[in-house]
PDB file of C-alpha atoms in Angstrom:
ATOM      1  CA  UNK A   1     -17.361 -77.430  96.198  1.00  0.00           C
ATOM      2  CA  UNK A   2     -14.769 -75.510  94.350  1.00  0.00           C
ATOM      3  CA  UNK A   3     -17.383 -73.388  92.778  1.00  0.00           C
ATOM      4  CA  UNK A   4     -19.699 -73.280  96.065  1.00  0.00           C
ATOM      5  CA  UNK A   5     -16.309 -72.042  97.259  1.00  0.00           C
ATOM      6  CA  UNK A   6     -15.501 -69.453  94.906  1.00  0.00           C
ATOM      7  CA  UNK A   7     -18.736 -68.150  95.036  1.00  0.00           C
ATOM      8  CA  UNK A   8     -18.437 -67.777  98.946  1.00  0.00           C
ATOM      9  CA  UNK A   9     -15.084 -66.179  98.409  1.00  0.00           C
ATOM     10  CA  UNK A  10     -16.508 -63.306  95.910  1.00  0.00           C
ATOM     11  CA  UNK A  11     -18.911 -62.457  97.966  1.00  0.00           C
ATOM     12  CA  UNK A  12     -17.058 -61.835 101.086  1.00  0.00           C
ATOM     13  CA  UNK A  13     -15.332 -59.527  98.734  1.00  0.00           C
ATOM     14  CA  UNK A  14     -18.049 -57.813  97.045  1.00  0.00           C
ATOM     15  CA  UNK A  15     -19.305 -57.330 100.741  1.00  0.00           C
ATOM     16  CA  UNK A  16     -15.783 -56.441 102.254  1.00  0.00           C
ATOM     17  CA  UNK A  17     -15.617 -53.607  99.751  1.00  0.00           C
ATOM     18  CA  UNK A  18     -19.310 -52.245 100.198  1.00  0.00           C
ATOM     19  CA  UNK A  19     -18.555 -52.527 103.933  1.00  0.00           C
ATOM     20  CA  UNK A  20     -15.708 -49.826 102.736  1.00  0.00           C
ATOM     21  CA  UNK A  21     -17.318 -48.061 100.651  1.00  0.00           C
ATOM     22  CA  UNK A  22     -20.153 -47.281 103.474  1.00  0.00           C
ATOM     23  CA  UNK A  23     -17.310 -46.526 105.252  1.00  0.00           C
ATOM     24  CA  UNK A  24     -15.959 -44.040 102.911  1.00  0.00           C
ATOM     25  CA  UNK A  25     -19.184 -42.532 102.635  1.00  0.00           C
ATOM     26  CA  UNK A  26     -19.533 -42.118 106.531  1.00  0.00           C
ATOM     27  CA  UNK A  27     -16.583 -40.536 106.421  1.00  0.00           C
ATOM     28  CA  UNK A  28     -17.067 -38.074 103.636  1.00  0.00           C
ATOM     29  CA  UNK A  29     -20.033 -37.397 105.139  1.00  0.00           C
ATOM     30  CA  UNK A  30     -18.674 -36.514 108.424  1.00  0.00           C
ATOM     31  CA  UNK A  31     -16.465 -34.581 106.812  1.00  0.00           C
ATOM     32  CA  UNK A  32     -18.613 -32.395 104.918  1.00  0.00           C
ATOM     33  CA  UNK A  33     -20.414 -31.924 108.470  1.00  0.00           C
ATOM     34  CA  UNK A  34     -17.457 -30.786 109.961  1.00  0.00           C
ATOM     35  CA  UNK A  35     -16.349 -28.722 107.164  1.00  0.00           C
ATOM     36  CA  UNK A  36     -20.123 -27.478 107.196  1.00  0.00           C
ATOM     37  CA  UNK A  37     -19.855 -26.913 110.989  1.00  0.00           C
ATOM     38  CA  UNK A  38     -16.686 -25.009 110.958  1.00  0.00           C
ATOM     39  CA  UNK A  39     -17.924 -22.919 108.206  1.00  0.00           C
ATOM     40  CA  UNK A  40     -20.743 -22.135 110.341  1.00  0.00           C
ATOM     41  CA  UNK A  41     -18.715 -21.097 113.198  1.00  0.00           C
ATOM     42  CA  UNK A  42     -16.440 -18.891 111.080  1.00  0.00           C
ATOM     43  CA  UNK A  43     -19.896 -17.086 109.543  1.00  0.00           C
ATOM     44  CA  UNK A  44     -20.763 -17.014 113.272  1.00  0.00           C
ATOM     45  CA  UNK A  45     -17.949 -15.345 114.657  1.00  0.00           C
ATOM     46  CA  UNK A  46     -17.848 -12.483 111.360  1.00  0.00           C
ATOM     47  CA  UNK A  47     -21.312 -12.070 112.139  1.00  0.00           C
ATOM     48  CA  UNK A  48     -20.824 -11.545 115.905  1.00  0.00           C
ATOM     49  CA  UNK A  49     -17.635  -9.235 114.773  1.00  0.00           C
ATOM     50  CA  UNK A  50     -20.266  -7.164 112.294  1.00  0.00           C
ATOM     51  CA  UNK A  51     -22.544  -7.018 115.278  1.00  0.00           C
ATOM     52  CA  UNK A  52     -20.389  -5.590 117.532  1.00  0.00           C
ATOM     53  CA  UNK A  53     -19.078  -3.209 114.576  1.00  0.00           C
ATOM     54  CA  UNK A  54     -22.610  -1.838 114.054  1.00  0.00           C
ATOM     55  CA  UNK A  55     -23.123  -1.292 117.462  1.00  0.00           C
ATOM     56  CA  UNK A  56     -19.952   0.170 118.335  1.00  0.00           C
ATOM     57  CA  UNK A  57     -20.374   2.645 114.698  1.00  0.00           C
ATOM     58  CA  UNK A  58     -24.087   3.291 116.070  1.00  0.00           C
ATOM     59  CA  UNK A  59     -23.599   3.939 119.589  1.00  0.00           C
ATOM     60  CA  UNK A  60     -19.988   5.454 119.761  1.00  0.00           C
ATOM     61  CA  UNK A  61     -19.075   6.704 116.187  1.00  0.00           C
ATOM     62  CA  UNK A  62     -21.818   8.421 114.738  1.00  0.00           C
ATOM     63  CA  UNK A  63     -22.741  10.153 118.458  1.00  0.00           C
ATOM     64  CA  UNK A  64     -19.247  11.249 118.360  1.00  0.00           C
ATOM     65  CA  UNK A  65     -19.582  12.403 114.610  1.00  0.00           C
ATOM     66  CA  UNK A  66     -22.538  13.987 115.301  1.00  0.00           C
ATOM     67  CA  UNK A  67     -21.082  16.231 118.468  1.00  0.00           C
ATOM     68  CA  UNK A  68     -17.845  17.089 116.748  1.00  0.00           C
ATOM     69  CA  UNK A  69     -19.819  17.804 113.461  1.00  0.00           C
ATOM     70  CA  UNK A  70     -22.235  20.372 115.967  1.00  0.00           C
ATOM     71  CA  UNK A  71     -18.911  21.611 117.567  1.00  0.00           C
ATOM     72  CA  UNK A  72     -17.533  22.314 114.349  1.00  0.00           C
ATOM     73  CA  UNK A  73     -20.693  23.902 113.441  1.00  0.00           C
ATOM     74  CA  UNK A  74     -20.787  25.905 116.284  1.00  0.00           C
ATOM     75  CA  UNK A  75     -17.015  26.775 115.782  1.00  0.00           C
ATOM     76  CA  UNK A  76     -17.724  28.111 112.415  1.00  0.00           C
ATOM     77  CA  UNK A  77     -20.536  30.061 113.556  1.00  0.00           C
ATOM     78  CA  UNK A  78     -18.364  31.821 116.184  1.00  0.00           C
ATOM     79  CA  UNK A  79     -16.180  32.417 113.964  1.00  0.00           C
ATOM     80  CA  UNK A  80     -18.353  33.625 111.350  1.00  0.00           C
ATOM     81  CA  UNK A  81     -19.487  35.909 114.140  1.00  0.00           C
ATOM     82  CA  UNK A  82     -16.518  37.332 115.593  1.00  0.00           C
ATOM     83  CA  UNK A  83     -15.335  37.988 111.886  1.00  0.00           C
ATOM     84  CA  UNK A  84     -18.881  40.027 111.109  1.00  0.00           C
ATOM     85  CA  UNK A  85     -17.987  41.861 114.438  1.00  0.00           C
ATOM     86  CA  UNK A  86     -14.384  42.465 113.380  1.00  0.00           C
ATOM     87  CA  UNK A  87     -15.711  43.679 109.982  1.00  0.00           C
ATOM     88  CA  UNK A  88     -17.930  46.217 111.271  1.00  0.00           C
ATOM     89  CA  UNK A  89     -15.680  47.415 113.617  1.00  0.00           C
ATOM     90  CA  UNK A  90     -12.731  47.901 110.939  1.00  0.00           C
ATOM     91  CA  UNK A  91     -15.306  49.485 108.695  1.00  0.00           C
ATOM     92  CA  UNK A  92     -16.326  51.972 111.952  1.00  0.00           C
ATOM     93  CA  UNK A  93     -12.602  52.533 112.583  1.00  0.00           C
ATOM     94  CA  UNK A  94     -11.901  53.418 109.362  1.00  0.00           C
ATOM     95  CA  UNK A  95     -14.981  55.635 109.180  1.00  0.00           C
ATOM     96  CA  UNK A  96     -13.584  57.581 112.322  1.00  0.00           C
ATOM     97  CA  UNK A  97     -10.184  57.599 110.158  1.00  0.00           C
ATOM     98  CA  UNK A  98     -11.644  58.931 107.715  1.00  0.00           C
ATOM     99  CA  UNK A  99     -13.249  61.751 109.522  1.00  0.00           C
ATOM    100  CA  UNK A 100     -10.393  62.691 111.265  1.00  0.00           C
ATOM    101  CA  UNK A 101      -8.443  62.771 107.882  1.00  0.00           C
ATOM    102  CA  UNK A 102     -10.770  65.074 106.847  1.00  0.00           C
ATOM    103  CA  UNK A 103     -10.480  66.786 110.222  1.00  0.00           C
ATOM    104  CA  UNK A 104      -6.841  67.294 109.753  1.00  0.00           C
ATOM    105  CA  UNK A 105      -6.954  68.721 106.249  1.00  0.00           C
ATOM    106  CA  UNK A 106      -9.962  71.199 107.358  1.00  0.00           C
ATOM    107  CA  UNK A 107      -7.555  71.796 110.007  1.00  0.00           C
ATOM    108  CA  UNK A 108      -4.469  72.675 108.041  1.00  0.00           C
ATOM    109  CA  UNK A 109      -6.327  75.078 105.638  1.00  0.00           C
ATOM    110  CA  UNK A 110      -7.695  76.819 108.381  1.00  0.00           C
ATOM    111  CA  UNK A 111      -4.510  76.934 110.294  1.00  0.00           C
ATOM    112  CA  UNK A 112      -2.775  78.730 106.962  1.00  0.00           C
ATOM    113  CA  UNK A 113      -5.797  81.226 106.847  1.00  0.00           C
ATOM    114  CA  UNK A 114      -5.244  81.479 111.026  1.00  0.00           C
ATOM    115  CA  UNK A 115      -1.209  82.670 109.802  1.00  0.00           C
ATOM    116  CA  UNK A 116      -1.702  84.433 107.814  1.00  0.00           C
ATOM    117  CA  UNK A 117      -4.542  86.502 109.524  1.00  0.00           C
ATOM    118  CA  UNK A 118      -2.001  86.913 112.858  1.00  0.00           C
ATOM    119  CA  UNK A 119       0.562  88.106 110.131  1.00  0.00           C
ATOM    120  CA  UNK A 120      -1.705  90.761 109.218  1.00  0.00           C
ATOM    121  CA  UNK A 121      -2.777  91.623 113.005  1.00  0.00           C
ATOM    122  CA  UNK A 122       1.322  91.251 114.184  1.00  0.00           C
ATOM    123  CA  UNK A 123       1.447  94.044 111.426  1.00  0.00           C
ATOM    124  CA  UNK A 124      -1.245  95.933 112.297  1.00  0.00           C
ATOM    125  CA  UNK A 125      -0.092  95.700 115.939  1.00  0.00           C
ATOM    126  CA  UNK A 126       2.839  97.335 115.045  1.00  0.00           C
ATOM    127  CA  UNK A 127       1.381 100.311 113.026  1.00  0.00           C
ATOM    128  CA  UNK A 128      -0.595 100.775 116.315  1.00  0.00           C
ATOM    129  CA  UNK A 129       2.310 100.842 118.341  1.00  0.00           C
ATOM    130  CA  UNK A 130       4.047 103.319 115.532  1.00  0.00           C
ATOM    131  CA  UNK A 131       0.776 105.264 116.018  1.00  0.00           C
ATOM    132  CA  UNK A 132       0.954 105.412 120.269  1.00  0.00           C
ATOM    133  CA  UNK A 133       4.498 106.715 119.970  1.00  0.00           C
ATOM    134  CA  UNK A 134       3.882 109.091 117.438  1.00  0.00           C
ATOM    135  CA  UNK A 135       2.845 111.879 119.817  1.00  0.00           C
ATOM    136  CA  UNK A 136       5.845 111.251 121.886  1.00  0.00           C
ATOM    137  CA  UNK A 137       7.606 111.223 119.023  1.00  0.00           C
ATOM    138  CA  UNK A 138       6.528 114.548 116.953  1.00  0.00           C
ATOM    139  CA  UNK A 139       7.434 115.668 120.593  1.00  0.00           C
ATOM    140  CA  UNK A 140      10.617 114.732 120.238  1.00  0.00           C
ATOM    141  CA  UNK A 141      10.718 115.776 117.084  1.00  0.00           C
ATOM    142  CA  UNK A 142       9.903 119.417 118.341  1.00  0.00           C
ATOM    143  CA  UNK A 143      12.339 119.266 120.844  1.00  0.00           C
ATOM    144  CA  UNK A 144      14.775 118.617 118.315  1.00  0.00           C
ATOM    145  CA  UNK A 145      13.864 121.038 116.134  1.00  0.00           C
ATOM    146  CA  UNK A 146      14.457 123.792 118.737  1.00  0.00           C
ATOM    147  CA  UNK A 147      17.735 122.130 120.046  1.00  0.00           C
ATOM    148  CA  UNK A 148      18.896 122.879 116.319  1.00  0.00           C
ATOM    149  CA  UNK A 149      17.179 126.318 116.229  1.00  0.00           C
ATOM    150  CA  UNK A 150      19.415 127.164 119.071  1.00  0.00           C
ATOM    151  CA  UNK A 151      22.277 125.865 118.338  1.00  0.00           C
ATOM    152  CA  UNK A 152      21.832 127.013 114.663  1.00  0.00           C
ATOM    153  CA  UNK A 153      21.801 130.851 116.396  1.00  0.00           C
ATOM    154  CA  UNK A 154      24.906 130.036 118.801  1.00  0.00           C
ATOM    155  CA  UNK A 155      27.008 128.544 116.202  1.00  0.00           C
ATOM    156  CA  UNK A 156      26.162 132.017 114.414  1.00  0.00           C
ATOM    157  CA  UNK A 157      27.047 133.977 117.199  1.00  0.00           C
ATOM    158  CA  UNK A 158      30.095 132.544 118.218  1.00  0.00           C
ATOM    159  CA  UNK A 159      31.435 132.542 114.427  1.00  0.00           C
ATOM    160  CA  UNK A 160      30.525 136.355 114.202  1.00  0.00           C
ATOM    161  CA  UNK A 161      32.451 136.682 117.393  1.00  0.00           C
ATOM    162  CA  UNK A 162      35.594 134.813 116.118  1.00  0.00           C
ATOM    163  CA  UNK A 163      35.043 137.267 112.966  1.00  0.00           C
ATOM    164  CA  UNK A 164      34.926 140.130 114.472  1.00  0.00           C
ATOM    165  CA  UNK A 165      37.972 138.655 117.097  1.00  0.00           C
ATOM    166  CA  UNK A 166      39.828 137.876 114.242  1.00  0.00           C
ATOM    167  CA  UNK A 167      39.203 140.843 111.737  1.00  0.00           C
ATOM    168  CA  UNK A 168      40.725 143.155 115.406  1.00  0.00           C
ATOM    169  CA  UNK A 169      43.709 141.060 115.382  1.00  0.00           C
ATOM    170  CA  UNK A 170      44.247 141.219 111.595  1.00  0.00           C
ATOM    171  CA  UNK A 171      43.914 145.484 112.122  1.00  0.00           C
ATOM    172  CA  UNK A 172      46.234 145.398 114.818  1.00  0.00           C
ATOM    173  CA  UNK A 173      48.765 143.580 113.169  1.00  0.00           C
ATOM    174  CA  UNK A 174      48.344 145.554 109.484  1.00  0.00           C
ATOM    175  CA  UNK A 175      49.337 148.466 111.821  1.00  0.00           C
ATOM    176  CA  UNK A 176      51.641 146.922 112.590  1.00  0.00           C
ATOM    177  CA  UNK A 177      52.979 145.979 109.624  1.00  0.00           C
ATOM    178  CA  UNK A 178      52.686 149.737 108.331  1.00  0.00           C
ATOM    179  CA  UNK A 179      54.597 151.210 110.930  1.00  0.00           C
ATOM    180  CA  UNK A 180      57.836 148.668 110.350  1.00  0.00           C
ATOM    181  CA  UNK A 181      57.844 149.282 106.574  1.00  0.00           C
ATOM    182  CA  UNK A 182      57.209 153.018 107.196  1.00  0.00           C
ATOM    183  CA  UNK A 183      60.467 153.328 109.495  1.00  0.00           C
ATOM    184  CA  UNK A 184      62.726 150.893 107.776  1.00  0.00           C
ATOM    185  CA  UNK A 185      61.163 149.464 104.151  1.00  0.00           C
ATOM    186  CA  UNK A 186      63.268 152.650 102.658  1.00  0.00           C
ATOM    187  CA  UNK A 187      66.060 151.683 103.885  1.00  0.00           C
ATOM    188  CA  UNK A 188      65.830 148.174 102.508  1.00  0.00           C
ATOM    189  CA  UNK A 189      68.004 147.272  99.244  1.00  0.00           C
ATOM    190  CA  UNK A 190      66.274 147.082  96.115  1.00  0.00           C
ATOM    191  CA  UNK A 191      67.804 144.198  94.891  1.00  0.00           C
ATOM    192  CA  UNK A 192      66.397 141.872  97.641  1.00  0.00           C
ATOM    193  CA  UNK A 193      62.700 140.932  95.618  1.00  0.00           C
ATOM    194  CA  UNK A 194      61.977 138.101  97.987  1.00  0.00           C
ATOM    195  CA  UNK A 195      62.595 139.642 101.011  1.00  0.00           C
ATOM    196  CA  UNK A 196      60.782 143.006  99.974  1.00  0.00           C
ATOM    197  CA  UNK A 197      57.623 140.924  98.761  1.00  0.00           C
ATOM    198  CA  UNK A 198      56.996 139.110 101.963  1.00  0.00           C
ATOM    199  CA  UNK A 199      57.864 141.798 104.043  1.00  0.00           C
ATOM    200  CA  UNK A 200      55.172 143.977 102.018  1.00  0.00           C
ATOM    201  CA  UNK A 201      52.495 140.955 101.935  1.00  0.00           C
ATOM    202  CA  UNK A 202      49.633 141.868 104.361  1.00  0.00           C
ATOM    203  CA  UNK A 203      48.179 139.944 107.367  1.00  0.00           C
ATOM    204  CA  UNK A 204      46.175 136.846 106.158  1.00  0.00           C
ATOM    205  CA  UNK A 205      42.476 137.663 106.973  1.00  0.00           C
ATOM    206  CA  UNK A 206      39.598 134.719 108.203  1.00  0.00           C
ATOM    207  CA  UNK A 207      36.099 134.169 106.281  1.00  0.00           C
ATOM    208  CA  UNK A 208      33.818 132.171 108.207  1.00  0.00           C
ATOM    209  CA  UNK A 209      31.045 130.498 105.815  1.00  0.00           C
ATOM    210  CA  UNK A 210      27.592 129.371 107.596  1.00  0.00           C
ATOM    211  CA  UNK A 211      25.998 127.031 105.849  1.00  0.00           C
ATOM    212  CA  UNK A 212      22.094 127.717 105.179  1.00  0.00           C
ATOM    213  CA  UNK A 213      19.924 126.987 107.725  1.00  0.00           C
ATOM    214  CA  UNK A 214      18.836 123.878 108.394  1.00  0.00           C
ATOM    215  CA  UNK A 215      15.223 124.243 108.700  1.00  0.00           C
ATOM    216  CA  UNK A 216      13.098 126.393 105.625  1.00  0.00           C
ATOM    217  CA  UNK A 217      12.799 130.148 106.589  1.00  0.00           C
ATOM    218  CA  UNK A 218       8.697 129.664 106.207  1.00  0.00           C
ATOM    219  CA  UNK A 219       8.803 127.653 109.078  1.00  0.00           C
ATOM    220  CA  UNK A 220       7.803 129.597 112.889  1.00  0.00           C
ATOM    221  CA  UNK A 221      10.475 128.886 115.507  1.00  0.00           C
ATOM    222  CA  UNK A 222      10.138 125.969 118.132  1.00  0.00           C
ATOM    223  CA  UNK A 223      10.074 127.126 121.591  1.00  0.00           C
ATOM    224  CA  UNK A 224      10.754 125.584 124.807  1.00  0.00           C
ATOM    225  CA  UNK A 225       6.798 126.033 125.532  1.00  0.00           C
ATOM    226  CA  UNK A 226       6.169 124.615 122.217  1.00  0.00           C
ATOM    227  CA  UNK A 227       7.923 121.480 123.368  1.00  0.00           C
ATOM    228  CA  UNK A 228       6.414 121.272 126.615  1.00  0.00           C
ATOM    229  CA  UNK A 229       3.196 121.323 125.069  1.00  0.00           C
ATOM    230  CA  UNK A 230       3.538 118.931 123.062  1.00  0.00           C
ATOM    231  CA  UNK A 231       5.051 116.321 125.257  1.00  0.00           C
ATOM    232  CA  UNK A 232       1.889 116.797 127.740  1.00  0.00           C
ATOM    233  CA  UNK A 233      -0.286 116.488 125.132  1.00  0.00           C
ATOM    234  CA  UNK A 234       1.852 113.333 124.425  1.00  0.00           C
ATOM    235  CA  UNK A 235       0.963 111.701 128.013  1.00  0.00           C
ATOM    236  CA  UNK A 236       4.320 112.232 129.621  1.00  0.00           C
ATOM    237  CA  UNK A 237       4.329 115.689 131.107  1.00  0.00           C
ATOM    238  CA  UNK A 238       6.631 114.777 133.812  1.00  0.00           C
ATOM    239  CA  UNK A 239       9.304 113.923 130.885  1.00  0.00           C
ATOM    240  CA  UNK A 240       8.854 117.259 129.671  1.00  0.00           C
ATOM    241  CA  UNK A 241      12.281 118.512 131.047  1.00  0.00           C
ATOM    242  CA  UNK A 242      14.033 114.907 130.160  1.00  0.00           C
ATOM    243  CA  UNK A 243      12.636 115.271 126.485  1.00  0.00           C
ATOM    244  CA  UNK A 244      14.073 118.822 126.707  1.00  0.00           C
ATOM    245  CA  UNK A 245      17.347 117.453 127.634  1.00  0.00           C
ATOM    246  CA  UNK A 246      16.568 114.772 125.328  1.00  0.00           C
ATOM    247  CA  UNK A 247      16.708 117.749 122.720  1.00  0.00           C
ATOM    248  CA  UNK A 248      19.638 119.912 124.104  1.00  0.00           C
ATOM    249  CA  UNK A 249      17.283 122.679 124.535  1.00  0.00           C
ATOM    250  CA  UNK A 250      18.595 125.133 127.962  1.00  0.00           C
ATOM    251  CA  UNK A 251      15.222 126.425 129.315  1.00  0.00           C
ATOM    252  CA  UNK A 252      17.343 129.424 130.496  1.00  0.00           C
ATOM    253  CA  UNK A 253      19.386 130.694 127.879  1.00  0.00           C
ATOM    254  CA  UNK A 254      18.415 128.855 124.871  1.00  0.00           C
ATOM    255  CA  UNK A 255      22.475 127.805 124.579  1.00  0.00           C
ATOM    256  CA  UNK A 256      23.824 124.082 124.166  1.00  0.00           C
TER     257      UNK A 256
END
């Protein structure tokens, strides 16, 4: 019975701990499930996340890229554009630049040649002015020439008149002169030398010296029709008589 009873007893045990063992099993199995399961969620929910990252790349990202890339493209292009333009027009700009540099400098030499040509015609302007005076001024050369003429022969006559004025006077007085020492020189002392030499001196006497004429000898005289001529030749024959005055010619007596 003891043995019958030990046997009994063993087996309960041996069954006790496959009973756990199943149980252990179960439960490692259930947990691998759930481990499994949850696993399988997680690779679930990345996938649904890599999903929804592809579509949102594909649908929103790269139609974005793409516009901003053609934007960009476009923006270059513009630019590319409006810097050809800006080229060209520099380069025409500095074309016109350069033209009107060269302009300039054609300019400038010309402008020297242009002074120096009105130099020559401000000169020659002025010899032609010299030239339309000249007849009115030979004319008033001629008038001048006979104003000297004249006075020339009435400084002549007046000094031979003062000559022969003064050579009278200087007779009168050595008359004079020889009737005092004829009534009382005789009766003067001799030993009075002073007094008897300047009581003998005679009257001082006046030279007049004329100067040679002015104008050569082989020249013919200027006359007052000479100058008249010549100032209506000149274009001014009503200025005849003012050049005449002009000269200090009389028309009437030939006297300054």
């Amino acid at each position: 019975g003891t043995g019958a009873g030990g046997g009994g007893g063993t087996d309960s045990m041996a069954a006790a701990a496959s009973s756990a063992s199943g149980a252990d099993a179960e439960t490692a199995s259930f947990s691998r499930r759930s481990s499994t399961g949850n696993a399988n969620a997680k690779l679930s929910h990345e996938c649904a996340a890599l999903e929804d990252l592809r579509v949102e790349h594909t649908e929103v990202q790269l139609p974005a890229a793409e516009a901003a890339d053609a934007a960009l493209r476009a923006a270059q292009e513009a630019i590319a554009e409006a810097q050809a333009q800006r080229t060209e027009e520099v380069l025409a700009r500095l074309r016109t630049v350069a033209a009107l540099q060269s302009a300039i400098s054609d300019a400038r030499a010309r402008l020297s040649v242009y002074v120096t040509l009105l130099s020559r015609v401000h000169n020659y302007c002025v010899h032609l002015e010299f030239m339309h005076q000249l007849p009115r001024t030979y004319a008033a050369c001629l008038a001048q020439l006979a104003a000297r003429g004249a006075y020339a022969a009435a400084f002549g006559a007046r000094a031979h008149a003062a000559v022969e004025a003064m050579a009278l006077l200087r007779d009168e007085e050595f008359k004079s002169r020889l009737a005092f020492l004829s009534e009382f020189g005789r009766m003067l002392p001799r030993g009075l030398p002073v007094l008897a030499r300047v009581l003998q001196a005679p009257p001082p006497h006046c030279e007049v010296r004329i100067p040679e004429a002015e104008l050569p000898p082989h020249l013919p005289p200027v006359t007052d029709a000479d100058v008249t001529a010549a100032v209506e030749l000149a274009g001014a024959g009503a200025a005849a008589e003012a050049f005449l005055e002009l000269g200090g010619v009389s028309r009437g007596t030939g006297d300054r």
